[in-house]
């Protein structure tokens, strides 16, 4: 069986802890690999390597750093097919979806090729007599990222590309459920010419994460995963004086106004609600039709579409979505559907009994659709993270606006309408970080930035875009006076301009 260790100091190394986690192939249900779970000492070895390599990397001019990332992009393109298949086999998503996972990461690498420009500071000439002031953006040193299972290519790249472009060394702790692609990305960075020690992958679980949080040489931590762990990491990182940006779970609503193009809205709901088996932090999990007839029209079109979703193994190019990531995830999602039924929601489509012929042990589940879900139900309040869409009917626009605004999560939201006035008002007032207008999954392009609000995001800077360079650098401000402007004698009062 394949054994996955760590990638430290430019080399693949075996784990020494004697602790391992199974890596499943969700489409068959088989264990396909074992991944080593790191000890504190192994994490420390990665930090030592990173610390030794980082000063020379920071001193490499930014144009040259960008060139290595450019070469990395060529290598990712070269290996795109094999990497997408590896990703699909470990995660369960389909191959076209796995390619999307890689590409959305690649777009952030492309963005940070502009790092010489992005890292430019500011300059003021003549701030006082003979005084010029300028600011510098300098890397933090050694930084770390902890990533979730659901985007094993995209989210690692969102983190390590800006961090490394800015001159930091990076320690990646990927999800133990699908570590194959993160390891491959690190190998490709080395092949592209990245010095050994600048990108290390330490596989593991809570023990490795806690070692990162407590390590005095790690200056910043990026986290993406569930909200309770995001909050834990944010608090513990702050306690040891680290910078932290921690992104959590979601409950993304899609408002369907009475004037919306219903066919477009239904296409958007099935694609964004059930794509990747609902295991996306920007998946729409709540549809909010406004008005009774809108709700009835929506359900009439939605039910047959959910009933006819094509579920298949990840390697089937015609499948709409594949299995869930693990048996535990499958049991959890099925349990939520049971809870919804007990809570009194109407289960309009029940996918719990779905079995994939020829893949009976895979972690498959059919699409589920609930109608008449209400605000007090657990299936509305909690993140399900599976192919389950809840319809909450709203009487009017104000009620529809309040639902996502008052929800504890605030990642993404969408409104489908033909009316520019309501769309504009909705975008301005809704208390959520990313908004789509007739766009169901409003993940911003790489030159904007990604971040949810409320329990979907802890910390003050977003991922990628200009914010990422801010997060991975510190600002130094230099005030310089040259002797021609200096008057004689000491000055005891506070200098002012
Ligand atoms: P998770 O929280 O279980 O795991 C995320 C990471 O934390 C993994 O690397 C894991 O090893 C580590 N971890 C797990 N338990 C830990 C513990 N007790 N202490 C310390 N570290 C621990 O999340 P997941 O199941 O891998 O991913 C799904 C979640 O991620 C969903 O909630 C989803 O909404 C969220 N997500 C959010 C975004 C976003 O940008 N907001 C993006 C993708 C996924």
Coordinates of N, CA and C in Angstrom, one line a residue, residues 153-385:
X153 N -6.0 21.1 -3.8 CA -5.0 21.8 -4.6 C -5.2 23.3 -4.4
X154 N -6.4 23.8 -4.5 CA -6.7 25.2 -4.6 C -6.3 25.9 -3.3
X155 N -6.7 25.4 -2.1 CA -6.4 26.2 -0.9 C -5.0 26.2 -0.5
X156 N -4.3 25.0 -0.6 CA -2.8 25.1 -0.4 C -2.2 26.2 -1.3
X157 N -2.6 26.3 -2.6 CA -1.9 27.3 -3.5 C -2.4 28.7 -3.1
X158 N -3.6 28.9 -2.6 CA -4.0 30.2 -2.2 C -3.1 30.7 -1.0
X159 N -2.6 29.7 -0.3 CA -1.8 30.1 0.9 C -0.3 30.2 0.5
X160 N 0.2 29.1 0.0 CA 1.7 29.1 -0.1 C 2.2 30.1 -1.3
X161 N 1.3 30.3 -2.3 CA 1.8 31.1 -3.4 C 2.1 32.5 -3.0
X162 N 1.2 33.2 -2.4 CA 1.5 34.6 -1.9 C 2.6 34.6 -0.9
X163 N 2.5 33.7 0.1 CA 3.5 33.7 1.2 C 4.9 33.5 0.6
X164 N 5.1 32.6 -0.3 CA 6.4 32.3 -0.8 C 6.9 33.4 -1.8
X165 N 5.9 33.9 -2.6 CA 6.3 35.0 -3.5 C 6.8 36.2 -2.7
X166 N 6.2 36.4 -1.5 CA 6.6 37.5 -0.7 C 7.9 37.3 0.1
X167 N 8.5 36.1 -0.1 CA 9.8 35.9 0.5 C 9.8 35.1 1.8
X168 N 8.7 34.5 2.1 CA 8.6 33.7 3.4 C 8.9 32.2 3.0
X169 N 9.2 31.5 4.1 CA 9.3 30.0 3.9 C 7.9 29.5 4.5
X170 N 7.4 28.4 4.0 CA 6.1 28.0 4.3 C 6.0 26.5 4.7
X171 N 5.2 26.3 5.8 CA 5.0 24.9 6.2 C 3.5 24.6 6.0
X172 N 3.2 23.6 5.2 CA 1.8 23.3 4.9 C 1.4 22.0 5.6
X173 N 0.3 22.1 6.4 CA -0.2 20.9 7.0 C -1.6 20.7 6.3
X174 N -1.6 19.8 5.3 CA -2.8 19.6 4.6 C -3.7 18.7 5.3
X175 N -4.9 18.5 4.8 CA -5.9 17.5 5.4 C -5.3 16.1 5.3
X176 N -5.5 15.4 6.3 CA -5.0 14.0 6.3 C -5.8 13.1 5.5
X177 N -7.0 13.6 5.0 CA -7.9 12.8 4.2 C -7.4 12.7 2.7
X178 N -6.8 13.8 2.2 CA -6.3 13.7 0.8 C -5.0 14.5 0.6
X179 N -3.9 13.9 1.2 CA -2.6 14.6 1.2 C -1.8 14.4 -0.1
X180 N -2.3 13.6 -1.0 CA -1.5 13.2 -2.2 C -1.1 14.5 -3.1
X181 N -2.1 15.3 -3.4 CA -1.9 16.4 -4.3 C -1.0 17.5 -3.6
X182 N -1.3 17.8 -2.3 CA -0.4 18.8 -1.7 C 1.1 18.4 -1.7
X183 N 1.4 17.1 -1.5 CA 2.7 16.6 -1.6 C 3.3 16.8 -3.0
X184 N 2.4 16.5 -4.0 CA 2.8 16.6 -5.4 C 3.2 18.1 -5.7
X185 N 2.4 19.0 -5.2 CA 2.6 20.4 -5.5 C 4.0 20.9 -4.9
X186 N 4.3 20.3 -3.7 CA 5.6 20.7 -3.1 C 6.8 20.1 -4.0
X187 N 6.6 18.9 -4.5 CA 7.6 18.4 -5.4 C 7.8 19.2 -6.7
X188 N 6.6 19.7 -7.2 CA 6.7 20.5 -8.4 C 7.4 21.9 -8.1
X189 N 7.1 22.4 -7.0 CA 7.8 23.7 -6.6 C 9.3 23.5 -6.6
X190 N 9.7 22.3 -6.1 CA 11.2 22.1 -6.0 C 11.7 21.9 -7.4
X191 N 11.0 21.2 -8.2 CA 11.4 21.0 -9.6 C 11.5 22.3 -10.4
X192 N 10.6 23.2 -10.0 CA 10.6 24.5 -10.7 C 11.8 25.4 -10.2
X193 N 12.5 25.0 -9.2 CA 13.7 25.7 -8.8 C 13.6 26.4 -7.5
X194 N 12.5 26.1 -6.7 CA 12.4 26.6 -5.4 C 13.5 26.0 -4.5
X195 N 14.2 26.8 -3.8 CA 15.2 26.2 -2.9 C 14.6 25.3 -1.8
X196 N 15.3 24.2 -1.5 CA 14.9 23.3 -0.5 C 14.6 24.0 0.8
X197 N 13.6 23.6 1.5 CA 13.3 24.2 2.8 C 12.3 25.4 2.7
X198 N 12.0 25.9 1.5 CA 11.1 27.0 1.4 C 9.6 26.6 1.4
X199 N 9.4 25.4 0.9 CA 8.0 24.8 1.0 C 8.1 23.4 1.6
X200 N 7.6 23.2 2.8 CA 7.6 21.9 3.5 C 6.2 21.5 3.7
X201 N 6.0 20.2 3.6 CA 4.7 19.6 3.9 C 4.8 18.7 5.1
X202 N 4.1 19.0 6.1 CA 4.1 18.2 7.3 C 2.7 17.6 7.4
X203 N 2.5 16.3 7.2 CA 1.2 15.7 7.3 C 0.9 15.4 8.8
X204 N -0.4 15.4 9.1 CA -0.7 15.2 10.5 C -2.1 15.6 10.9
X205 N -2.3 15.5 12.2 CA -3.6 15.8 12.8 C -3.4 16.9 13.8
X206 N -4.2 16.8 14.9 CA -4.2 17.9 15.9 C -2.8 18.0 16.5
X207 N -2.1 16.9 16.7 CA -0.7 17.0 17.3 C 0.2 18.0 16.4
X208 N 0.1 17.8 15.1 CA 1.0 18.6 14.2 C 0.5 20.1 14.3
X209 N -0.9 20.2 14.3 CA -1.5 21.6 14.3 C -1.0 22.3 15.6
X210 N -1.2 21.6 16.7 CA -0.8 22.3 18.0 C 0.7 22.6 18.0
X211 N 1.5 21.7 17.4 CA 2.9 22.0 17.3 C 3.2 23.3 16.5
X212 N 2.4 23.5 15.5 CA 2.5 24.7 14.7 C 2.2 25.9 15.5
X213 N 1.0 25.8 16.2 CA 0.5 26.9 17.0 C 1.5 27.3 18.1
X214 N 2.2 26.3 18.7 CA 3.1 26.7 19.8 C 4.5 27.0 19.4
X215 N 4.8 26.8 18.1 CA 6.2 27.0 17.7 C 6.6 28.5 17.7
X216 N 7.6 28.8 18.4 CA 8.0 30.3 18.5 C 8.5 30.8 17.2
X217 N 9.0 30.0 16.3 CA 9.6 30.5 15.0 C 8.6 30.6 13.9
X218 N 7.3 30.3 14.2 CA 6.3 30.5 13.1 C 5.6 31.8 13.4
X219 N 5.6 32.7 12.4 CA 5.0 34.0 12.7 C 3.6 34.2 12.3
X220 N 3.1 33.3 11.4 CA 1.7 33.5 11.0 C 1.1 32.2 10.6
X221 N -0.2 32.1 10.8 CA -0.9 30.8 10.5 C -2.2 31.2 9.6
X222 N -2.3 30.5 8.5 CA -3.5 30.6 7.7 C -4.3 29.3 7.9
X223 N -5.6 29.3 8.2 CA -6.3 28.1 8.4 C -7.6 28.2 7.6
X224 N -8.0 27.1 7.0 CA -9.3 26.9 6.3 C -9.9 25.6 6.8
X225 N -11.1 25.6 7.3 CA -11.7 24.3 7.7 C -13.0 24.7 8.4
X226 N -13.4 23.9 9.4 CA -14.7 24.1 10.1 C -14.5 25.2 11.1
X227 N -15.7 25.8 11.4 CA -15.6 27.1 12.3 C -15.1 26.8 13.7
X228 N -15.5 25.7 14.3 CA -15.0 25.6 15.7 C -13.5 25.5 15.7
X229 N -12.9 24.8 14.8 CA -11.5 24.7 14.7 C -10.8 26.0 14.3
X230 N -11.5 26.7 13.4 CA -11.0 28.0 13.0 C -10.9 28.9 14.2
X231 N -11.9 28.9 15.0 CA -11.9 29.8 16.2 C -10.8 29.3 17.2
X232 N -10.7 28.0 17.4 CA -9.6 27.5 18.2 C -8.2 27.9 17.8
X233 N -8.0 27.8 16.5 CA -6.7 28.2 15.9 C -6.4 29.7 16.1
X234 N -7.5 30.4 15.8 CA -7.4 31.9 15.9 C -7.0 32.3 17.3
X235 N -7.7 31.7 18.3 CA -7.4 32.1 19.7 C -6.0 31.6 20.1
X236 N -5.7 30.4 19.8 CA -4.4 29.9 20.3 C -3.2 30.5 19.5
X237 N -3.4 30.9 18.3 CA -2.3 31.6 17.5 C -2.1 32.9 18.1
X238 N -3.2 33.6 18.4 CA -3.1 35.0 19.0 C -2.4 34.9 20.4
X239 N -2.7 33.8 21.1 CA -2.1 33.7 22.5 C -0.6 33.6 22.4
X240 N -0.1 33.1 21.3 CA 1.4 33.0 21.1 C 1.9 34.1 20.2
X241 N 1.1 35.1 20.0 CA 1.6 36.3 19.2 C 1.7 36.2 17.7
X242 N 1.0 35.2 17.2 CA 1.1 35.0 15.7 C 0.0 35.7 15.0
X243 N 0.2 36.1 13.8 CA -0.8 36.6 12.9 C -1.7 35.4 12.5
X244 N -3.0 35.6 12.4 CA -3.8 34.5 12.0 C -5.0 34.9 11.1
X245 N -5.3 34.2 10.1 CA -6.5 34.3 9.3 C -7.1 33.0 9.2
X246 N -8.3 32.8 9.8 CA -8.9 31.5 9.9 C -10.3 31.5 9.3
X247 N -10.5 30.7 8.3 CA -11.8 30.7 7.6 C -12.5 29.4 7.9
X248 N -13.8 29.6 8.1 CA -14.6 28.5 8.7 C -15.8 28.1 7.8
X249 N -16.8 27.5 8.4 CA -17.9 26.9 7.6 C -18.8 27.9 7.0
X250 N -19.9 27.4 6.5 CA -20.8 28.2 5.8 C -22.2 27.7 5.7
X251 N -23.2 28.6 5.4 CA -24.5 28.2 5.1 C -25.0 29.2 4.1
X252 N -24.7 28.9 2.8 CA -24.9 29.9 1.8 C -26.3 29.9 1.2
X253 N -27.0 31.1 1.2 CA -28.3 31.2 0.8 C -28.4 31.7 -0.7
X254 N -29.4 31.2 -1.4 CA -29.6 31.8 -2.7 C -31.1 32.3 -2.7
X255 N -31.2 33.6 -2.9 CA -32.6 34.2 -2.9 C -33.1 34.2 -4.3
X256 N -34.3 33.7 -4.5 CA -34.9 33.7 -5.8 C -36.1 34.6 -5.8
X257 N -36.0 35.8 -6.4 CA -37.0 36.8 -6.5 C -38.1 36.4 -7.5
X258 N -39.3 36.9 -7.3 CA -40.4 36.5 -8.2 C -40.1 36.7 -9.7
X259 N -39.3 37.7 -9.9 CA -39.0 38.1 -11.4 C -37.8 37.3 -11.9
X260 N -37.2 36.4 -11.1 CA -36.0 35.7 -11.6 C -36.3 34.8 -12.8
X261 N -35.4 34.6 -13.6 CA -35.5 33.6 -14.7 C -35.4 32.2 -14.0
X262 N -36.6 31.5 -14.0 CA -36.6 30.3 -13.1 C -35.7 29.2 -13.6
X263 N -35.6 29.1 -15.0 CA -34.7 28.0 -15.5 C -33.3 28.3 -15.1
X264 N -32.9 29.6 -15.2 CA -31.5 29.9 -14.8 C -31.3 29.6 -13.3
X265 N -32.3 30.0 -12.5 CA -32.2 29.8 -11.1 C -32.1 28.4 -10.7
X266 N -32.8 27.5 -11.4 CA -32.8 26.1 -11.1 C -31.5 25.5 -11.5
X267 N -31.0 25.9 -12.7 CA -29.7 25.4 -13.1 C -28.6 25.8 -12.1
X268 N -28.7 27.0 -11.6 CA -27.7 27.5 -10.6 C -27.8 26.7 -9.3
X269 N -29.1 26.4 -8.9 CA -29.2 25.7 -7.6 C -28.7 24.3 -7.7
X270 N -29.0 23.6 -8.8 CA -28.5 22.2 -8.9 C -27.0 22.1 -9.0
X271 N -26.4 23.0 -9.8 CA -25.0 23.0 -10.0 C -24.3 23.4 -8.7
X272 N -24.7 24.5 -8.0 CA -24.0 24.9 -6.9 C -24.4 24.2 -5.6
X273 N -25.6 23.6 -5.6 CA -26.0 22.9 -4.4 C -25.5 21.5 -4.3
X274 N -25.3 20.8 -5.5 CA -25.0 19.4 -5.5 C -23.6 19.1 -6.1
X275 N -23.0 20.1 -6.9 CA -21.7 19.9 -7.4 C -20.7 19.6 -6.3
X276 N -19.8 18.7 -6.6 CA -18.8 18.3 -5.5 C -19.6 17.7 -4.3
X277 N -20.7 17.1 -4.6 CA -21.6 16.5 -3.5 C -21.8 17.5 -2.4
X278 N -21.9 18.7 -2.7 CA -22.2 19.7 -1.7 C -21.0 20.0 -0.8
X279 N -19.8 19.4 -1.1 CA -18.7 19.6 -0.2 C -17.8 20.8 -0.6
X280 N -18.5 22.0 -0.8 CA -17.8 23.2 -1.1 C -18.2 24.2 0.0
X281 N -17.3 25.0 0.4 CA -17.7 26.1 1.4 C -18.5 27.1 0.8
X282 N -18.6 27.2 -0.6 CA -19.4 28.2 -1.2 C -20.6 27.5 -1.9
X283 N -20.9 26.2 -1.6 CA -22.1 25.5 -2.1 C -23.3 26.3 -1.6
X284 N -24.3 26.4 -2.4 CA -25.6 26.9 -1.9 C -26.3 25.8 -1.2
X285 N -26.6 26.0 0.0 CA -27.3 24.9 0.8 C -28.7 25.3 1.2
X286 N -29.1 26.6 1.0 CA -30.4 27.1 1.3 C -30.9 27.9 0.1
X287 N -32.1 27.5 -0.4 CA -32.8 28.3 -1.4 C -33.9 29.1 -0.8
X288 N -34.0 30.4 -1.1 CA -35.1 31.2 -0.5 C -35.9 31.8 -1.6
X289 N -37.0 31.1 -2.0 CA -37.9 31.7 -2.9 C -38.8 32.8 -2.2
X290 N -39.0 33.9 -2.9 CA -39.7 35.0 -2.3 C -41.2 35.0 -2.8
X291 N -42.1 34.7 -1.9 CA -43.5 34.7 -2.3 C -44.0 33.2 -2.6
X292 N -45.3 33.0 -2.3 CA -45.7 31.6 -2.4 C -45.6 31.0 -3.8
X293 N -46.1 31.8 -4.8 CA -46.1 31.3 -6.1 C -44.6 31.0 -6.6
X294 N -43.7 31.9 -6.2 CA -42.3 31.7 -6.6 C -41.8 30.3 -6.0
X295 N -42.2 30.1 -4.8 CA -41.8 28.8 -4.1 C -42.4 27.6 -4.8
X296 N -43.6 27.7 -5.2 CA -44.3 26.6 -5.9 C -43.7 26.4 -7.3
X297 N -43.4 27.5 -8.0 CA -42.8 27.3 -9.3 C -41.4 26.7 -9.2
X298 N -40.7 27.2 -8.2 CA -39.3 26.7 -8.0 C -39.3 25.2 -7.7
X299 N -40.2 24.8 -6.8 CA -40.2 23.3 -6.4 C -40.6 22.5 -7.6
X300 N -41.6 23.0 -8.4 CA -42.0 22.2 -9.5 C -40.9 21.9 -10.5
X301 N -40.0 22.8 -10.7 CA -38.9 22.6 -11.6 C -37.7 21.9 -10.9
X302 N -37.6 22.2 -9.6 CA -36.4 21.7 -8.9 C -36.5 20.2 -8.7
X303 N -37.7 19.7 -8.3 CA -37.8 18.3 -7.9 C -37.3 17.3 -9.0
X304 N -37.8 17.5 -10.2 CA -37.3 16.5 -11.2 C -35.8 16.6 -11.5
X305 N -35.3 17.8 -11.4 CA -33.9 18.0 -11.6 C -33.0 17.3 -10.5
X306 N -33.5 17.4 -9.3 CA -32.7 16.7 -8.2 C -32.9 15.2 -8.3
X307 N -34.1 14.8 -8.7 CA -34.3 13.3 -8.9 C -33.5 12.8 -10.0
X308 N -33.1 13.6 -11.0 CA -32.4 13.0 -12.1 C -30.9 13.3 -12.1
X309 N -30.4 13.8 -11.0 CA -29.0 14.0 -10.9 C -28.2 12.7 -11.1
X310 N -27.1 12.9 -11.8 CA -26.3 11.6 -12.2 C -25.1 11.5 -11.2
X311 N -25.2 10.5 -10.3 CA -24.2 10.3 -9.4 C -23.3 9.2 -9.9
X312 N -22.0 9.3 -9.8 CA -21.1 8.3 -10.4 C -19.8 8.3 -9.7
X313 N -19.0 7.3 -10.1 CA -17.6 7.3 -9.5 C -16.8 8.5 -10.1
X314 N -15.8 8.9 -9.4 CA -15.1 10.1 -9.7 C -14.5 10.1 -11.2
X315 N -14.2 8.9 -11.7 CA -13.6 8.8 -13.0 C -14.6 8.7 -14.1
X316 N -15.9 8.8 -13.8 CA -16.9 8.8 -14.8 C -17.1 10.3 -15.3
X317 N -16.7 10.6 -16.5 CA -16.8 12.0 -17.0 C -18.2 12.5 -17.1
X318 N -19.2 11.6 -17.1 CA -20.5 12.2 -17.3 C -21.3 12.4 -15.9
X319 N -20.6 12.0 -14.8 CA -21.3 12.2 -13.5 C -21.4 13.6 -13.1
X320 N -22.5 14.0 -12.5 CA -22.7 15.3 -12.0 C -21.9 15.5 -10.7
X321 N -21.9 14.5 -9.9 CA -21.1 14.5 -8.7 C -20.7 13.1 -8.2
X322 N -19.7 12.9 -7.4 CA -19.3 11.6 -7.0 C -19.6 11.4 -5.5
X323 N -18.8 10.5 -4.9 CA -19.1 10.1 -3.5 C -18.7 11.2 -2.5
X324 N -19.1 11.1 -1.3 CA -18.6 11.9 -0.2 C -17.2 11.4 0.2
X325 N -16.5 12.2 1.0 CA -15.1 11.9 1.2 C -14.8 10.7 2.0
X326 N -15.6 10.4 3.0 CA -15.4 9.3 3.9 C -16.7 8.7 4.3
X327 N -16.7 7.5 4.9 CA -17.9 6.9 5.4 C -18.4 7.8 6.6
X328 N -17.6 8.3 7.4 CA -18.0 9.2 8.5 C -18.8 10.4 8.0
X329 N -18.3 11.0 6.9 CA -19.0 12.1 6.3 C -20.4 11.7 5.8
X330 N -20.4 10.5 5.1 CA -21.7 10.0 4.6 C -22.7 9.8 5.7
X331 N -22.2 9.1 6.8 CA -23.1 8.9 7.9 C -23.6 10.2 8.5
X332 N -22.7 11.2 8.6 CA -23.1 12.5 9.2 C -24.2 13.1 8.4
X333 N -24.0 13.1 7.0 CA -25.0 13.8 6.2 C -26.3 13.1 6.2
X334 N -26.2 11.7 6.1 CA -27.5 11.0 6.2 C -28.2 11.3 7.5
X335 N -27.5 11.4 8.6 CA -28.0 11.6 9.9 C -28.8 13.0 9.9
X336 N -28.1 14.0 9.2 CA -28.8 15.3 9.1 C -30.1 15.2 8.4
X337 N -30.2 14.3 7.4 CA -31.5 14.2 6.7 C -32.5 13.6 7.6
X338 N -32.1 12.6 8.4 CA -33.0 12.0 9.4 C -33.5 13.1 10.3
X339 N -32.6 13.9 10.8 CA -32.9 15.0 11.7 C -34.0 15.9 11.1
X340 N -33.7 16.3 9.8 CA -34.7 17.2 9.1 C -36.1 16.6 9.0
X341 N -36.1 15.3 8.8 CA -37.4 14.6 8.7 C -38.1 14.7 10.1
X342 N -37.3 14.4 11.2 CA -37.9 14.5 12.5 C -38.3 15.9 12.9
X343 N -37.6 16.9 12.4 CA -37.9 18.3 12.7 C -39.2 18.8 12.0
X344 N -39.6 18.0 11.0 CA -40.9 18.3 10.4 C -40.7 19.0 9.0
X345 N -39.5 19.0 8.5 CA -39.4 19.6 7.1 C -39.9 18.5 6.1
X346 N -40.3 19.0 4.9 CA -40.8 18.1 3.9 C -39.7 17.6 3.1
X347 N -39.4 16.3 3.1 CA -38.3 15.7 2.3 C -38.9 15.4 0.9
X348 N -38.7 16.4 0.0 CA -39.3 16.3 -1.3 C -38.5 15.3 -2.2
X349 N -37.2 15.2 -2.0 CA -36.4 14.2 -2.7 C -35.5 13.5 -1.7
X350 N -35.6 12.2 -1.6 CA -34.8 11.5 -0.6 C -33.7 10.6 -1.3
X351 N -32.4 11.0 -1.1 CA -31.3 10.3 -1.8 C -30.6 9.4 -0.8
X352 N -31.1 9.2 0.4 CA -30.4 8.4 1.4 C -30.1 7.0 1.0
X353 N -31.1 6.4 0.2 CA -30.9 5.0 -0.1 C -30.1 4.7 -1.3
X354 N -29.6 5.7 -2.0 CA -28.9 5.5 -3.2 C -27.7 4.5 -3.1
X355 N -27.6 3.6 -4.1 CA -26.5 2.7 -4.1 C -25.9 2.8 -5.5
X356 N -24.6 2.8 -5.6 CA -23.9 2.9 -6.9 C -23.6 1.5 -7.3
X357 N -24.2 1.1 -8.4 CA -24.0 -0.2 -9.0 C -22.5 -0.5 -9.3
X358 N -22.0 -1.5 -8.9 CA -20.6 -1.9 -9.2 C -19.6 -1.2 -8.2
X359 N -20.1 -0.3 -7.4 CA -19.3 0.4 -6.4 C -20.0 0.4 -5.0
X360 N -20.5 -0.7 -4.6 CA -21.4 -0.8 -3.5 C -20.8 -0.3 -2.2
X361 N -19.5 -0.4 -2.1 CA -18.8 0.1 -0.8 C -18.4 1.5 -0.8
X362 N -18.6 2.2 -2.0 CA -18.2 3.7 -2.1 C -19.2 4.5 -1.2
X363 N -18.7 5.8 -1.0 CA -19.5 6.6 0.0 C -20.5 7.5 -0.7
X364 N -21.4 6.9 -1.4 CA -22.3 7.6 -2.3 C -23.6 7.9 -1.6
X365 N -24.2 9.0 -2.0 CA -25.5 9.4 -1.5 C -26.2 10.2 -2.6
X366 N -27.5 10.0 -2.8 CA -28.2 10.7 -3.8 C -28.5 12.1 -3.3
X367 N -29.0 13.0 -4.2 CA -29.3 14.4 -3.8 C -30.6 14.4 -3.0
X368 N -30.6 15.2 -2.0 CA -31.8 15.3 -1.1 C -32.3 16.8 -1.2
X369 N -33.6 16.9 -1.1 CA -34.2 18.2 -1.2 C -35.3 18.4 -0.2
X370 N -35.1 19.4 0.7 CA -36.1 19.6 1.7 C -36.9 20.9 1.3
X371 N -38.2 20.8 1.6 CA -39.1 22.0 1.4 C -39.6 22.4 2.8
X372 N -40.1 23.6 2.9 CA -40.7 24.0 4.2 C -39.8 23.9 5.4
X373 N -38.5 24.3 5.2 CA -37.5 24.3 6.3 C -37.7 25.7 7.0
X374 N -37.6 25.6 8.3 CA -37.7 26.9 9.0 C -36.5 27.2 9.8
X375 N -36.4 28.5 10.3 CA -35.2 29.0 10.9 C -34.8 28.3 12.1
X376 N -35.7 27.7 12.9 CA -35.3 27.1 14.1 C -34.8 25.7 13.9
X377 N -34.8 25.1 12.7 CA -34.4 23.7 12.5 C -32.9 23.6 12.5
X378 N -32.4 22.5 13.0 CA -31.0 22.2 13.0 C -30.4 22.2 11.5
X379 N -31.3 21.6 10.6 CA -30.8 21.5 9.2 C -30.7 22.8 8.6
X380 N -31.3 23.9 9.2 CA -31.1 25.2 8.7 C -29.9 25.9 9.4
X381 N -29.8 25.7 10.7 CA -28.8 26.4 11.4 C -27.4 25.8 11.2
X382 N -27.2 24.5 11.0 CA -25.9 23.9 11.0 C -25.5 23.6 9.5
X383 N -24.1 23.6 9.4 CA -23.6 23.2 8.1 C -23.7 21.7 7.9
X384 N -24.3 21.3 6.8 CA -24.4 19.8 6.5 C -23.3 19.3 5.7
X385 N -22.8 20.1 4.7 CA -21.7 19.7 3.9 C -21.9 18.4 3.1

